[in-house]
Coordinates of C-alpha atoms and ligand atoms in Angstrom, one line a residue:
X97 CA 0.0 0.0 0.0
X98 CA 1.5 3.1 -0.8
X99 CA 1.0 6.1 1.7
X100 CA 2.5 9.0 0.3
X101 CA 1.9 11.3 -2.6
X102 CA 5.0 13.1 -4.2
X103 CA 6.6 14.5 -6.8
X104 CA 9.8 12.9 -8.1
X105 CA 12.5 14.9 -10.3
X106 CA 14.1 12.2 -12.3
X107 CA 17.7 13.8 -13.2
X108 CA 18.8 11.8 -16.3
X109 CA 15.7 11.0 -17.8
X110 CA 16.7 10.0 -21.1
X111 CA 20.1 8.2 -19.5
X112 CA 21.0 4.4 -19.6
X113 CA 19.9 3.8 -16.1
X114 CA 16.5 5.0 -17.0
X115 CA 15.9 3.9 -19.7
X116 CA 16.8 0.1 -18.9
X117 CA 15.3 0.0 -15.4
X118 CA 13.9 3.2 -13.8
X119 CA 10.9 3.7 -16.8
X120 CA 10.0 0.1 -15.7
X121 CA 10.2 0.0 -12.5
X122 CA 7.7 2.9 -12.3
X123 CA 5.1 1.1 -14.0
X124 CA 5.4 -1.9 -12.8
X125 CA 5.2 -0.3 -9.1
X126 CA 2.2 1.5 -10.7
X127 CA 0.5 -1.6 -12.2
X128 CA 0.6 -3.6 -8.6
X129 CA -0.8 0.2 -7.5
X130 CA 2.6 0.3 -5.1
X131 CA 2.2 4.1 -6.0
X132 CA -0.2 6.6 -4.3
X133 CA -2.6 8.1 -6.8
X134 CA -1.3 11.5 -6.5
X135 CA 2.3 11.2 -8.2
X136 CA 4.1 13.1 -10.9
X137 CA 7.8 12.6 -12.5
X138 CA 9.3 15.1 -14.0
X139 CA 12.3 14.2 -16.4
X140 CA 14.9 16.8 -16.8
X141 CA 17.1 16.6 -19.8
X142 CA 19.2 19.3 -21.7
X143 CA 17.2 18.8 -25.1
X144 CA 14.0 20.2 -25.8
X145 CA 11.3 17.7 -25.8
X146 CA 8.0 17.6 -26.5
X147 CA 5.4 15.9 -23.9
X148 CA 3.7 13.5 -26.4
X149 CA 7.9 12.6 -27.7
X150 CA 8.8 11.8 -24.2
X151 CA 5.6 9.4 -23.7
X152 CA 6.3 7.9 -26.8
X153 CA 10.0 7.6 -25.3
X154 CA 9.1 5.9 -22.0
X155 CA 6.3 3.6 -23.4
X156 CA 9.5 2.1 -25.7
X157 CA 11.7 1.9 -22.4
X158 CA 8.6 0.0 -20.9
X159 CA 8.0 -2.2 -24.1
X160 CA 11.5 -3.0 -24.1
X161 CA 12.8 -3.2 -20.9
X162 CA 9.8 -3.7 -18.6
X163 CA 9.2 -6.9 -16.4
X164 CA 5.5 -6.1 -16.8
X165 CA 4.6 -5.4 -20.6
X166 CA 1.5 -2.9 -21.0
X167 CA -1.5 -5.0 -21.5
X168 CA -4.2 -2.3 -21.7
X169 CA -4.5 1.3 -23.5
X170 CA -6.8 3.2 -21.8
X171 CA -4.7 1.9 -17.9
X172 CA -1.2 3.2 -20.0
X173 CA -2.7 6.8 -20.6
X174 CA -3.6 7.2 -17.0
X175 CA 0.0 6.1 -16.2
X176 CA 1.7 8.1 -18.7
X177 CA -0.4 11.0 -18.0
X178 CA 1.9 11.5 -14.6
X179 CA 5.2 12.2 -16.6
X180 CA 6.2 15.9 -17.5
X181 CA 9.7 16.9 -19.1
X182 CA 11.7 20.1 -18.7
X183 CA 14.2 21.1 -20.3
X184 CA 17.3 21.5 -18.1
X185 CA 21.1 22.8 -18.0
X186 CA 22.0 21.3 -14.8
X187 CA 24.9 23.5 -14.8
X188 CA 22.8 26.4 -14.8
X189 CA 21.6 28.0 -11.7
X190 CA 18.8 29.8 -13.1
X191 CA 17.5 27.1 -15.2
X192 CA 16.5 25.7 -11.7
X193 CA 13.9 28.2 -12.3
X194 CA 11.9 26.4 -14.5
X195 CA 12.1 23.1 -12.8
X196 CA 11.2 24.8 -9.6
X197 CA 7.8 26.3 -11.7
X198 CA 7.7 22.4 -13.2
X199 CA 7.2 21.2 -9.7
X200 CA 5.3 23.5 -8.7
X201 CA 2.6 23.4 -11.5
X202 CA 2.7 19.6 -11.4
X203 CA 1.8 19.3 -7.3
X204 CA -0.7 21.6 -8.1
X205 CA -2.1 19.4 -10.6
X206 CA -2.4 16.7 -8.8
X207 CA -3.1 18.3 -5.4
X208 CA 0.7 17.0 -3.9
X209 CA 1.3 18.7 -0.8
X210 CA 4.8 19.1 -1.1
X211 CA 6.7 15.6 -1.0
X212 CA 9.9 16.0 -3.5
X213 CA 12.2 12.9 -4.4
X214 CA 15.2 14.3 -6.3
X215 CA 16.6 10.7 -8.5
X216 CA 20.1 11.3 -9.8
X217 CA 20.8 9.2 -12.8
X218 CA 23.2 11.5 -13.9
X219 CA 27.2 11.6 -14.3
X220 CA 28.8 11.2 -10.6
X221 CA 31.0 14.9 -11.3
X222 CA 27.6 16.5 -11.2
X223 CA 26.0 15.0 -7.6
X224 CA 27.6 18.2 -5.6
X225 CA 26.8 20.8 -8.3
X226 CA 23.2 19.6 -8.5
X227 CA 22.6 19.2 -4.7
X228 CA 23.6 22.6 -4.2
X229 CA 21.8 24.2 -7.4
X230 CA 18.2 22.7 -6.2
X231 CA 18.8 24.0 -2.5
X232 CA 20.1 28.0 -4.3
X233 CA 17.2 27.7 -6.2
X234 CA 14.5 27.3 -3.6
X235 CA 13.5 23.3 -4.9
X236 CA 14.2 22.1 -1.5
X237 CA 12.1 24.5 0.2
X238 CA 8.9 22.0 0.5
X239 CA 5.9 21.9 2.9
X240 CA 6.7 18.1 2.6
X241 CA 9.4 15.8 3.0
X242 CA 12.9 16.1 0.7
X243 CA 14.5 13.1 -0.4
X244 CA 17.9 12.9 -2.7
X245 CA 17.9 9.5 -3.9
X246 CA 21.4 9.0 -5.5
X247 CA 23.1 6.4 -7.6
X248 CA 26.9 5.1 -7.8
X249 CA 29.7 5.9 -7.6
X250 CA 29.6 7.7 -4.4
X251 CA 32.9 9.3 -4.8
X252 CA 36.2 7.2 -6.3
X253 CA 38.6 7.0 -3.3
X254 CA 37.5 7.9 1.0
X255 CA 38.7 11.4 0.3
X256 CA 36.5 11.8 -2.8
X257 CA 33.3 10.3 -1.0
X258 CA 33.5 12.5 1.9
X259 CA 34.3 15.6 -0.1
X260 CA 31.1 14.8 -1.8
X261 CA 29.3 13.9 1.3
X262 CA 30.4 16.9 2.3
X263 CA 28.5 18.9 0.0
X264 CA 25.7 17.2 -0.7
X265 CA 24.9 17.5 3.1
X266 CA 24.8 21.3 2.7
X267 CA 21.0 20.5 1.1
X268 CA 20.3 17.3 2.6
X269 CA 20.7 15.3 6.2
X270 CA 21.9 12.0 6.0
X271 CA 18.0 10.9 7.0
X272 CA 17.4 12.4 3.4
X273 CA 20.2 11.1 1.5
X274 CA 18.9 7.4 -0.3
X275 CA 22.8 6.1 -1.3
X276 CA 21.7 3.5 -4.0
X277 CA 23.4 -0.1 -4.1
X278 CA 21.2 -1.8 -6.1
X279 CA 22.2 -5.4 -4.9
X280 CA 20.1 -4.5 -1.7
X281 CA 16.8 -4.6 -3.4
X282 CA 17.1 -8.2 -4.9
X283 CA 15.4 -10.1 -3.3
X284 CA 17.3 -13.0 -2.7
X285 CA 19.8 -10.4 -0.8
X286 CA 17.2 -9.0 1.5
X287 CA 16.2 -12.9 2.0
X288 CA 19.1 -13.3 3.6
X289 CA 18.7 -11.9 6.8
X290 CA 15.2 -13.9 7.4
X291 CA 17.1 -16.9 6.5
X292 CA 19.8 -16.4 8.6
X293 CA 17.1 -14.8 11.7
X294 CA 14.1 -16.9 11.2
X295 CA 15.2 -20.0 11.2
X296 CA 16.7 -21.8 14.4
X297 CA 18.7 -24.2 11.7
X298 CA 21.4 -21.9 10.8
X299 CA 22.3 -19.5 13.5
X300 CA 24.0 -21.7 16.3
X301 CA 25.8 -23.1 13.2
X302 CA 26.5 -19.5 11.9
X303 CA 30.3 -18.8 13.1
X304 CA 33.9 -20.2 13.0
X305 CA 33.3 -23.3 14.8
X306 CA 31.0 -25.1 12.5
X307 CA 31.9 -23.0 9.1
X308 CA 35.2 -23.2 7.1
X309 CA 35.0 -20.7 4.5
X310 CA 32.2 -18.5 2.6
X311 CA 32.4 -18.0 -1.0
X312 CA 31.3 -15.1 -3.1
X313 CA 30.8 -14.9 -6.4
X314 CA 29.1 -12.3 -8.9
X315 CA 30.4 -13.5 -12.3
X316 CA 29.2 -11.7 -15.7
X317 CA 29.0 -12.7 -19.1
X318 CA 28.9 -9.0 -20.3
X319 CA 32.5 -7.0 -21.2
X320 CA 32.6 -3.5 -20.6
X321 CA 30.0 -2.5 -23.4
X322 CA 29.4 1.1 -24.0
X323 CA 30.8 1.9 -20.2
X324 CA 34.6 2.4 -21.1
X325 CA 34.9 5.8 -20.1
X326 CA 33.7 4.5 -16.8
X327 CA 35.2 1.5 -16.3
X328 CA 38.6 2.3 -17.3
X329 CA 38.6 4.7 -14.5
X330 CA 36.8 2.6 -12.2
X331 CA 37.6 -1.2 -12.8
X332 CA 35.7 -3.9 -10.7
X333 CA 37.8 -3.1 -7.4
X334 CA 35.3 0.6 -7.4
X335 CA 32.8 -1.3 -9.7
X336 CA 31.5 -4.3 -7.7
X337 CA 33.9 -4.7 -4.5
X338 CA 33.4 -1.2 -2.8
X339 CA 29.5 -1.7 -3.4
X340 CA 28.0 -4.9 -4.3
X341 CA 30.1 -7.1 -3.3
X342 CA 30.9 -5.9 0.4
X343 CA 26.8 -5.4 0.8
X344 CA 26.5 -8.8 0.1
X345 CA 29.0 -10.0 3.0
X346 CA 27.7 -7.3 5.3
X347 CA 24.6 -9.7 4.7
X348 CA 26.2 -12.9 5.6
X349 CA 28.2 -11.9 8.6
X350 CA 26.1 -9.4 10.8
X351 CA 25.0 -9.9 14.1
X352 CA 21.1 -10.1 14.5
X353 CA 19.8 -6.6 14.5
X354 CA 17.9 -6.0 18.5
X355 CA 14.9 -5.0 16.3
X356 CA 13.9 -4.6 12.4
X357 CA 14.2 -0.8 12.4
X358 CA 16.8 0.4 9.7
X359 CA 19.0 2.1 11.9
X360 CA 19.5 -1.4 13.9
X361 CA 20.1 -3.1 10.9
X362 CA 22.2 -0.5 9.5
X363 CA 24.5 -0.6 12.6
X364 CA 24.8 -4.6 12.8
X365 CA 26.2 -3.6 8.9
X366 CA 28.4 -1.3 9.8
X367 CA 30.5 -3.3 12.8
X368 CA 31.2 -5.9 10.3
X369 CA 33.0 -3.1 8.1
X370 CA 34.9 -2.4 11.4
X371 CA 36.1 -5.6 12.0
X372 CA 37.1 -6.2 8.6
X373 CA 41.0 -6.8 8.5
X374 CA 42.4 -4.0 6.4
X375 CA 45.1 -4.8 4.4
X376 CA 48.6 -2.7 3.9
X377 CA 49.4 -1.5 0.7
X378 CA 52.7 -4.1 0.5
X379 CA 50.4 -7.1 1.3
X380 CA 47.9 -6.8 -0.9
X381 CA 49.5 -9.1 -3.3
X382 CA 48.9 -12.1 -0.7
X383 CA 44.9 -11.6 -0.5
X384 CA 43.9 -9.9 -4.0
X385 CA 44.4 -11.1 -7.1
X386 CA 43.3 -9.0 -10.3
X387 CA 42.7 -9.6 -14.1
X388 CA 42.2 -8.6 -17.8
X389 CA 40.2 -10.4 -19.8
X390 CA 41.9 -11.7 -23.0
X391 CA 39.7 -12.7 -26.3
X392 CA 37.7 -15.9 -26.0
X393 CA 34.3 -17.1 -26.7
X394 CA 31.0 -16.5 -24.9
X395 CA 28.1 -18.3 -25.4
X396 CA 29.9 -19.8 -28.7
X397 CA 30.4 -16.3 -30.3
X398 CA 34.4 -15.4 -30.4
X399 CA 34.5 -12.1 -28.7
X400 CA 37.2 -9.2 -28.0
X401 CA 39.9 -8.7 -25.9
X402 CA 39.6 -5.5 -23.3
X403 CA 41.9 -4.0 -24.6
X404 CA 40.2 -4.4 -27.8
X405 CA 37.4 -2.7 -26.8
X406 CA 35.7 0.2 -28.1
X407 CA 37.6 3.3 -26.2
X408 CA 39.4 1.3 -24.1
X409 CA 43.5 2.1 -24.2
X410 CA 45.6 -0.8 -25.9
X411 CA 47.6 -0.4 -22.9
X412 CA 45.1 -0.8 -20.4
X413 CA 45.9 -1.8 -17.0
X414 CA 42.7 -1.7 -15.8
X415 CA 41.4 -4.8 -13.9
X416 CA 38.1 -6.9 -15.1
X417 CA 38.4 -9.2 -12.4
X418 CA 39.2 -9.1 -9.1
X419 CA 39.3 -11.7 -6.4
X420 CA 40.1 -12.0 -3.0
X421 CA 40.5 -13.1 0.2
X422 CA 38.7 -11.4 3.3
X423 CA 38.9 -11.8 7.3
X424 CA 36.4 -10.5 9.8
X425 CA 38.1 -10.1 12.8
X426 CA 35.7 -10.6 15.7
X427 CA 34.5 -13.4 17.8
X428 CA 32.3 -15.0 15.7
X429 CA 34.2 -14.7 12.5
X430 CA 38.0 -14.8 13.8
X431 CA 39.8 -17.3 11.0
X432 CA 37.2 -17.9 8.6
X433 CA 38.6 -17.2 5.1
X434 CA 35.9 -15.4 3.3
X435 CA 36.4 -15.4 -0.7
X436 CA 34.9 -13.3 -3.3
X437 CA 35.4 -12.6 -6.7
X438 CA 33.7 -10.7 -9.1
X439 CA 34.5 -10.2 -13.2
X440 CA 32.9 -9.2 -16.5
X441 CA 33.6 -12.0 -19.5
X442 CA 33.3 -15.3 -17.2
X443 CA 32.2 -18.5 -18.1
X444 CA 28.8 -17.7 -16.4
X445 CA 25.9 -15.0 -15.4
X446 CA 26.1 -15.6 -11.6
X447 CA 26.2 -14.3 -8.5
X448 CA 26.0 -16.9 -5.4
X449 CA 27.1 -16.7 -2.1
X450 CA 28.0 -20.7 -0.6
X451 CA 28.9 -21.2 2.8
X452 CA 30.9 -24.4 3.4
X453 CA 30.5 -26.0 6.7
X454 CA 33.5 -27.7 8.6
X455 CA 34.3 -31.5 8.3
X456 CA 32.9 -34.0 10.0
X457 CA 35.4 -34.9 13.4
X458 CA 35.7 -38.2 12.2
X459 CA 34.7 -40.2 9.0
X460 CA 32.9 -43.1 9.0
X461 CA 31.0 -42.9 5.5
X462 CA 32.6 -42.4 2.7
X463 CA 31.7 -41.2 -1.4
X464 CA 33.1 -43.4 -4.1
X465 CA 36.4 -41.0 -3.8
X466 CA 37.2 -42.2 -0.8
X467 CA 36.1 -38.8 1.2
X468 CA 33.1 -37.0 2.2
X469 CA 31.4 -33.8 0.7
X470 CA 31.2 -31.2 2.8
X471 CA 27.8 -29.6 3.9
X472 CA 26.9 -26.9 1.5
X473 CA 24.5 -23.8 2.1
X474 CA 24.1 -22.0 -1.3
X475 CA 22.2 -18.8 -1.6
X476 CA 21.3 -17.7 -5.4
X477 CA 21.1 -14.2 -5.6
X478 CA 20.9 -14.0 -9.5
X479 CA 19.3 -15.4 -12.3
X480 CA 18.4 -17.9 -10.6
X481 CA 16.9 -17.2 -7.1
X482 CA 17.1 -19.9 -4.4
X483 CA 18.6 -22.1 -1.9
X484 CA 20.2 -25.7 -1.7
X485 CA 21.7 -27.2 0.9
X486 CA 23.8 -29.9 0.1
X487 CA 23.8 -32.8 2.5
X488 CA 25.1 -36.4 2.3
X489 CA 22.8 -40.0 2.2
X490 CA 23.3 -43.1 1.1
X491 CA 22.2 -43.9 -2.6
X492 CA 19.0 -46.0 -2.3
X493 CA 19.9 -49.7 -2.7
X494 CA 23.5 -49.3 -1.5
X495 CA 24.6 -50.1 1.7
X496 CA 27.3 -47.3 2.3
X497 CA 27.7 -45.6 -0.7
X498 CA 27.3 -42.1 0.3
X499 CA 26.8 -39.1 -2.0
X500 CA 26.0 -35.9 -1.8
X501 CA 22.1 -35.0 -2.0
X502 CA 20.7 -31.4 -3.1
X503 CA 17.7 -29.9 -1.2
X504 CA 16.6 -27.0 -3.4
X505 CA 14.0 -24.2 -3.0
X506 CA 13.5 -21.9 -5.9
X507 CA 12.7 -18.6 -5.2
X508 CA 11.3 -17.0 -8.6
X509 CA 10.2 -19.9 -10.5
X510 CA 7.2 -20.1 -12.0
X511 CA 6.4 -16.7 -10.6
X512 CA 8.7 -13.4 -11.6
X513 CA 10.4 -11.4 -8.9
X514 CA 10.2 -7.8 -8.7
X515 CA 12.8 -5.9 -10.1
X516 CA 15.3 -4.5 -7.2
X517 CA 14.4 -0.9 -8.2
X518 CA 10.6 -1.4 -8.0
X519 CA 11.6 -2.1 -4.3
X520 CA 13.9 0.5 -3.8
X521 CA 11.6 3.5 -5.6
X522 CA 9.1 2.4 -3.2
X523 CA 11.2 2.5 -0.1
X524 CA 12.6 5.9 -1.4
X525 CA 9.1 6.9 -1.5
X526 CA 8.0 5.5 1.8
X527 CA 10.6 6.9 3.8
X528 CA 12.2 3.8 4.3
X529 CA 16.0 3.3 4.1
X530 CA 16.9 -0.2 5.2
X531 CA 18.1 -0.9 2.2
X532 CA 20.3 1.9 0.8
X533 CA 23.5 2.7 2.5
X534 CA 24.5 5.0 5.4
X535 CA 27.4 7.2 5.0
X536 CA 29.3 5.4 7.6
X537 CA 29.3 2.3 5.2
X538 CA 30.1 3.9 2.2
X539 CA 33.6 5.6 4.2
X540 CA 34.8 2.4 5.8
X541 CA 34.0 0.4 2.1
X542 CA 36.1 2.9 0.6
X543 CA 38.9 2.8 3.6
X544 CA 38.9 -0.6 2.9
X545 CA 39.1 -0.7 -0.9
X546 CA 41.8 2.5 -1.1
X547 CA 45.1 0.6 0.2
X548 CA 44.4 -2.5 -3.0
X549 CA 43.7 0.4 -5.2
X550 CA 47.0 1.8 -4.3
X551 CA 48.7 -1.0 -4.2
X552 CA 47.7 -1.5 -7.8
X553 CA 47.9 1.8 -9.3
X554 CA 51.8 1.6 -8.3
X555 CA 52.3 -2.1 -9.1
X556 CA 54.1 -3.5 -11.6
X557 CA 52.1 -4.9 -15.0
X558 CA 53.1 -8.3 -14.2
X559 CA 50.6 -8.5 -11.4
X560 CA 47.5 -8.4 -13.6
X561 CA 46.7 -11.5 -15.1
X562 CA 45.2 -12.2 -18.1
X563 CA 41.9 -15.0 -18.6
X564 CA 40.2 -16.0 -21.7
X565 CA 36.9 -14.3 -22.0
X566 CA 34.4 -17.0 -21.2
X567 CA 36.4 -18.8 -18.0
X568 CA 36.6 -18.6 -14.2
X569 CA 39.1 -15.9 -14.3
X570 CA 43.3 -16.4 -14.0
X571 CA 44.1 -19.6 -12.3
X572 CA 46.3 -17.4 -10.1
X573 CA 43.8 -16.7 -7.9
X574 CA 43.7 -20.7 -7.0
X575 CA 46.7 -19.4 -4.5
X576 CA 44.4 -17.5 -2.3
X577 CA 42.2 -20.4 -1.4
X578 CA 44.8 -23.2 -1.5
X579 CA 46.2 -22.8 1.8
X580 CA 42.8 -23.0 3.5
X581 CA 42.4 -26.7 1.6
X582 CA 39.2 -25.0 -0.3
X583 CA 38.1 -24.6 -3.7
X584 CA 35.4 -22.5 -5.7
X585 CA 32.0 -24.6 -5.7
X586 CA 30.2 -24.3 -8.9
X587 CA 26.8 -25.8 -7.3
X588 CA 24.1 -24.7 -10.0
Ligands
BG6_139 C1 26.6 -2.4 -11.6 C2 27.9 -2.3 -12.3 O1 26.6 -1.7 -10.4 O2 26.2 -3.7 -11.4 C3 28.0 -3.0 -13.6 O3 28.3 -0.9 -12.5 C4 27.5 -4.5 -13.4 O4 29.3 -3.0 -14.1 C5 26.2 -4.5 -12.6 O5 27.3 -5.0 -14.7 C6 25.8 -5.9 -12.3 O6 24.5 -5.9 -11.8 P1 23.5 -7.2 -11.9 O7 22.3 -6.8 -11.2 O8 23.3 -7.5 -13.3 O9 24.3 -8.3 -11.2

C-alpha cells in the first residue's frame, strides 16, 4: 500500500539507467498500485522535448525493458499522464527556475502537498553541483518531505566520497540522503537476513566453529560494453567490491539486529565493516588477485579482448576481475577465510554466495572418492533465485555408498520477482531506508578498498593477469584459497 503522494525529479531522464530500469520499474510499481494516486515525475534533460515525444519515449523503455509489458491502452494513458519533461542545464543556476515552476505546477495538478524525491541518474562529477543548485534555487524548500535518492559511484577513493558527502549534506541530512546499491533490493539479498534470523537451523551453526569458509561470487558474461569511459577509470575493485560485493557479505556476517528498524540493521552492517582486516598496501598481493580479460568465446560467439574494446586504451591496466581473500576479525568470524570474486567475461551470469561447513570430526561414510562432501549452504542471488543445501545420504539400494544429495528451494520460478528498483523507488518513496547505505558504510567500504587500489595503481604490469573471455578468471587466484584446503563450488 502506498501512503505517500509526491513528486519525483528524475535527473537523467533519457540516460541508460532510465531507460533500462527506472521507466519500468515505475510502471510496474504502478501496475501492482505500489504508488499513491497522487504522483508526478518530471524528467529533466538538456534537449528540448515535447510531452507526447517523451511518452512515446518511456512507453518504448517499458515495451523494451519492462518486467511487466503494458496489456491495456486506456490503464497506459492514465499512467503516462503523470510524466512531464523540462528542459534543463544542470549547470545552470537559473535554469533551476523552470524546474522549480515544473514542480510546482505539477503538485498543483495533482493536489501533492509538497513531497519531492530528487533521482540522480546522472554523471557522478555532477551530484555536488546539483545538490547545491536545487537548495540555491529554492527546490528544497517544501511543505513536505525532501529526499535525494542518489546512484553510484559515491565518490572514487574515502577522500573523494566525503568531499562529496560533504557537500551534498549542505542541502540534505543523512536521513534524506537514499545512497543506492542496487544489490540490496534483490530479493534474494534481503532474503538473507530472514534466512539467517528466522530459522533456528542456521544460526548456532553460523560462526567459526562449524563453518570453514564462505564463497562469493558475482560473475558476468557481459565485457565493458558502452561503459569504457567508466570502467577504465573505475575497474571492478570501485565497480563491484566497494558496493555490491561488500553489501552482500555485510549480509552474511552481521550480528542479528535487536529489532527490524533500519538504523538497527544499518548498525549490525556497519560493525562488520569495522572488524574487517584492512590490508597494507605491501600485502595486498597475498589476498587480492586481479585480471584482464583476453579474447575468448561467450556463449559460442568469439568475442574481443579489453583492450580491444571500443575506447578502451591498448595499454590498459585496468582490472576486469578481481578476487580475494577477506577476514572479519571478531568473535564469531576470527579465522574464517571469506572469498569473493567478481568479473565481466566469465564463463557464467552468476552471482552466489556458498557457505561451506567444517568436516565431519571423524569419517565413517565415505563417497566413491574415498572422502566426504562437505555440507553446502548455497544462496542464489541472480538469475536464478534460491537455496540448496547440500547434504550427504546413502544412494537408495546401496549399503554405504554415500553421496551428496541437493535440497533446493526456488525462489522466482514459475512466478517473476520484482525488479530491485521497484523495491527501492518504493522504499525511497515511503521513507524507508533499510536498504540503501548509510554514510558510515560507504567511508569504511572505501577505507577498505583505497590501500588494494593503491597498491595497484603503483604495481608493476606483471601482477595483472590475463583470462580468456568466457572462463573462471586467472588460475592465479587458486593461491588465495589453496592454503585453506578450499576450492570455488560451482553448485548450479
Ligand atoms: C553495476 C555495475 O553496479 O552492477 C555493472 O556498475 C554491473 O558493471 C552491474 O554489470 C551488475 O548488476 P547485476 O544486477 O546485473 O548483477
Amino acid at each position: 500500500q502506498a501512503l505517500n503522494p509526491f513528486v519525483m525529479v528524475m535527473f537523467g531522464a533519457t540516460g541508460d539507467l532510465a531507460k533500462r530500469k527506472l521507466y519500468a520499474a515505475l510502471y510496474s510499481l504502478y501496475r501492482n498500485k505500489l504508488l499513491h494516486e497522487k504522483f508526478a515525475v518530471i524528467g529533466v534533460g538538456r534537449s528540448s522535448k515535447e510531452p507526447d515525444a517523451f511518452h512515446t519515449y518511456i512507453r518504448e523503455c517499458v515495451d523494451q525493458f519492462g518486467r511487466l509489458k503494458v496489456e491495456d491502452e486506456h490503464d497506459w494513458r492514465k499512467f503516462i499522464e503523470h510524466f512531464a519533461y523540462a528542459r534543463v542545464d544542470v549547470s545552470k543556476p537559473e535554469d533551476y527556475q523552470i524546474l522549480r515552476q515544473a514542480v510546482e505546477s505539477q503538485e498543483k495538478k495533482w493536489g501533492i502537498a509538497g513531497n519531492r524525491l530528487f533521482y540522480m541518474a546522472i554523471a557522478p562529477e555532477l551530484f555536488g553541483m546539483v545538490s547545491t543548485n536545487l537548495k540555491n534555487g529554492g527546490l528544497t524548500q517544501t511543505s513536505g518531505w525532501k529526499r535525494l535518492v542518489i546512484e553510484k559511484p559515491f565518490g572514487k577513493d574515502y577522500l573523494s566520497a566525503k568531499a562529496l558527502n560533504e557537500e551534498i549534506e549542505q542541502t540534505f541530512s543523512e536521513e534524506e540522503i537514499y545512497r543506492i546499491d542496487h544489490y540490496l533490493g534483490k530479493e534474494m539479498v534481503q532474503n538473507i537476513e530472514v534466512i539467517r534470523f528466522a530459522n533456528s537451523l542456521f544460526e548456532p551453526l553460523w560462526n567459526n566453529n562449524f563453518i570453514k569458509n564462505i564463497q562469493i561470487t558475482a560473475s558476468e558474461t557481459v565485457g565493458v560494453e558502452e561503459r569504457a569511459a567508466y570502467y577504465e577509470h573505475a575497474g571492478a575493485l570501485r565497480d563491484m567490491v566497494q558496493n555490491h560485493m561488500l553489501q552482500m557479505l555485510m549480509m552474511v556476517c552481521m550480528e542479528p539486529p535487536s529489532a527490524l528498524n533500519m538504523e538497527a540493521i544499518r548498525d549490525e552492517k556497519v560493525k562488520v565493516l569495522r572488524s574487517l582486516r584492512r590490508y597494507q598496501v605491501e600485502e595486498v598481493d597475498n589476498y587480492f588477485v586481479r585480471g584482464q580479460y583476453a579474447e575468448g568465446t561467450i556463449n559460442g560467439q568469439p568475442v574481443p579482448g579489453y583492450r580491444q574494446e571500443h575506447n578502451v586504451a591498448p595499454e590498459s591496466a585496468t582490472e576486469t576481475f578481481v578476487a580475494g581473500k577477506l577476514f572479519i576479525d571478531n568473535f564469531r568470524w576470527a579465522g574464517v577465510p571469506i572469498f569473493i570474486r567478481t568479473g565481466k567475461r566469465m564463463a557464467k551470469k552468476m552471482t552466489e554466495i556458498v557457505i561451506e561447513f567444517k568436516e565431519m570430526p571423524k569419517y565413517l561414510y565415505f563417497n566413491r572418492e574415498g572422502n566426504l562432501n562437505p555440507n553446502l549452504l548455497v544462496i542464489r542471488i541472480n538469475p536464478d533465485e534460491g537455496l540448496s543445501l547440500i547434504l550427504n545420504a546413502k544412494r537408495p539400494g546401496t549399503e554405504d555408498d554415500v553421496s551428496p544429495i541437493e535440497l533446493e528451494f526456488c525462489n522466482n520460478c514459475g512466478k517473476e520477482s520484482p525488479e530491485a528498483y521497484e523495491r527501492l523507488f518504493y522504499d525511497a518513496i515511503e521513507g524507508d531506508s533499510t536498504f540503501f547505505t548509510r554514510w558510515d558504510e560507504v567511508a569504511l567500504a572505501w577505507k577498505f578498498v583505497d590501500p588494494i587500489r593503491q597498491a595497484w595503481d603503483k604495481a608493476a604490469a606483471d601482477t595483472l593477469f590475463s583470462y580468456q573471455a568466457g572462463s573462471w578468471g586467472p588460475l592465479e587466484v587458486e593461491r588465495l584459497l589453496a592454503p585453506h584446503g578450499a576450492h570455488w563450488w560451482q553448485v548450479q
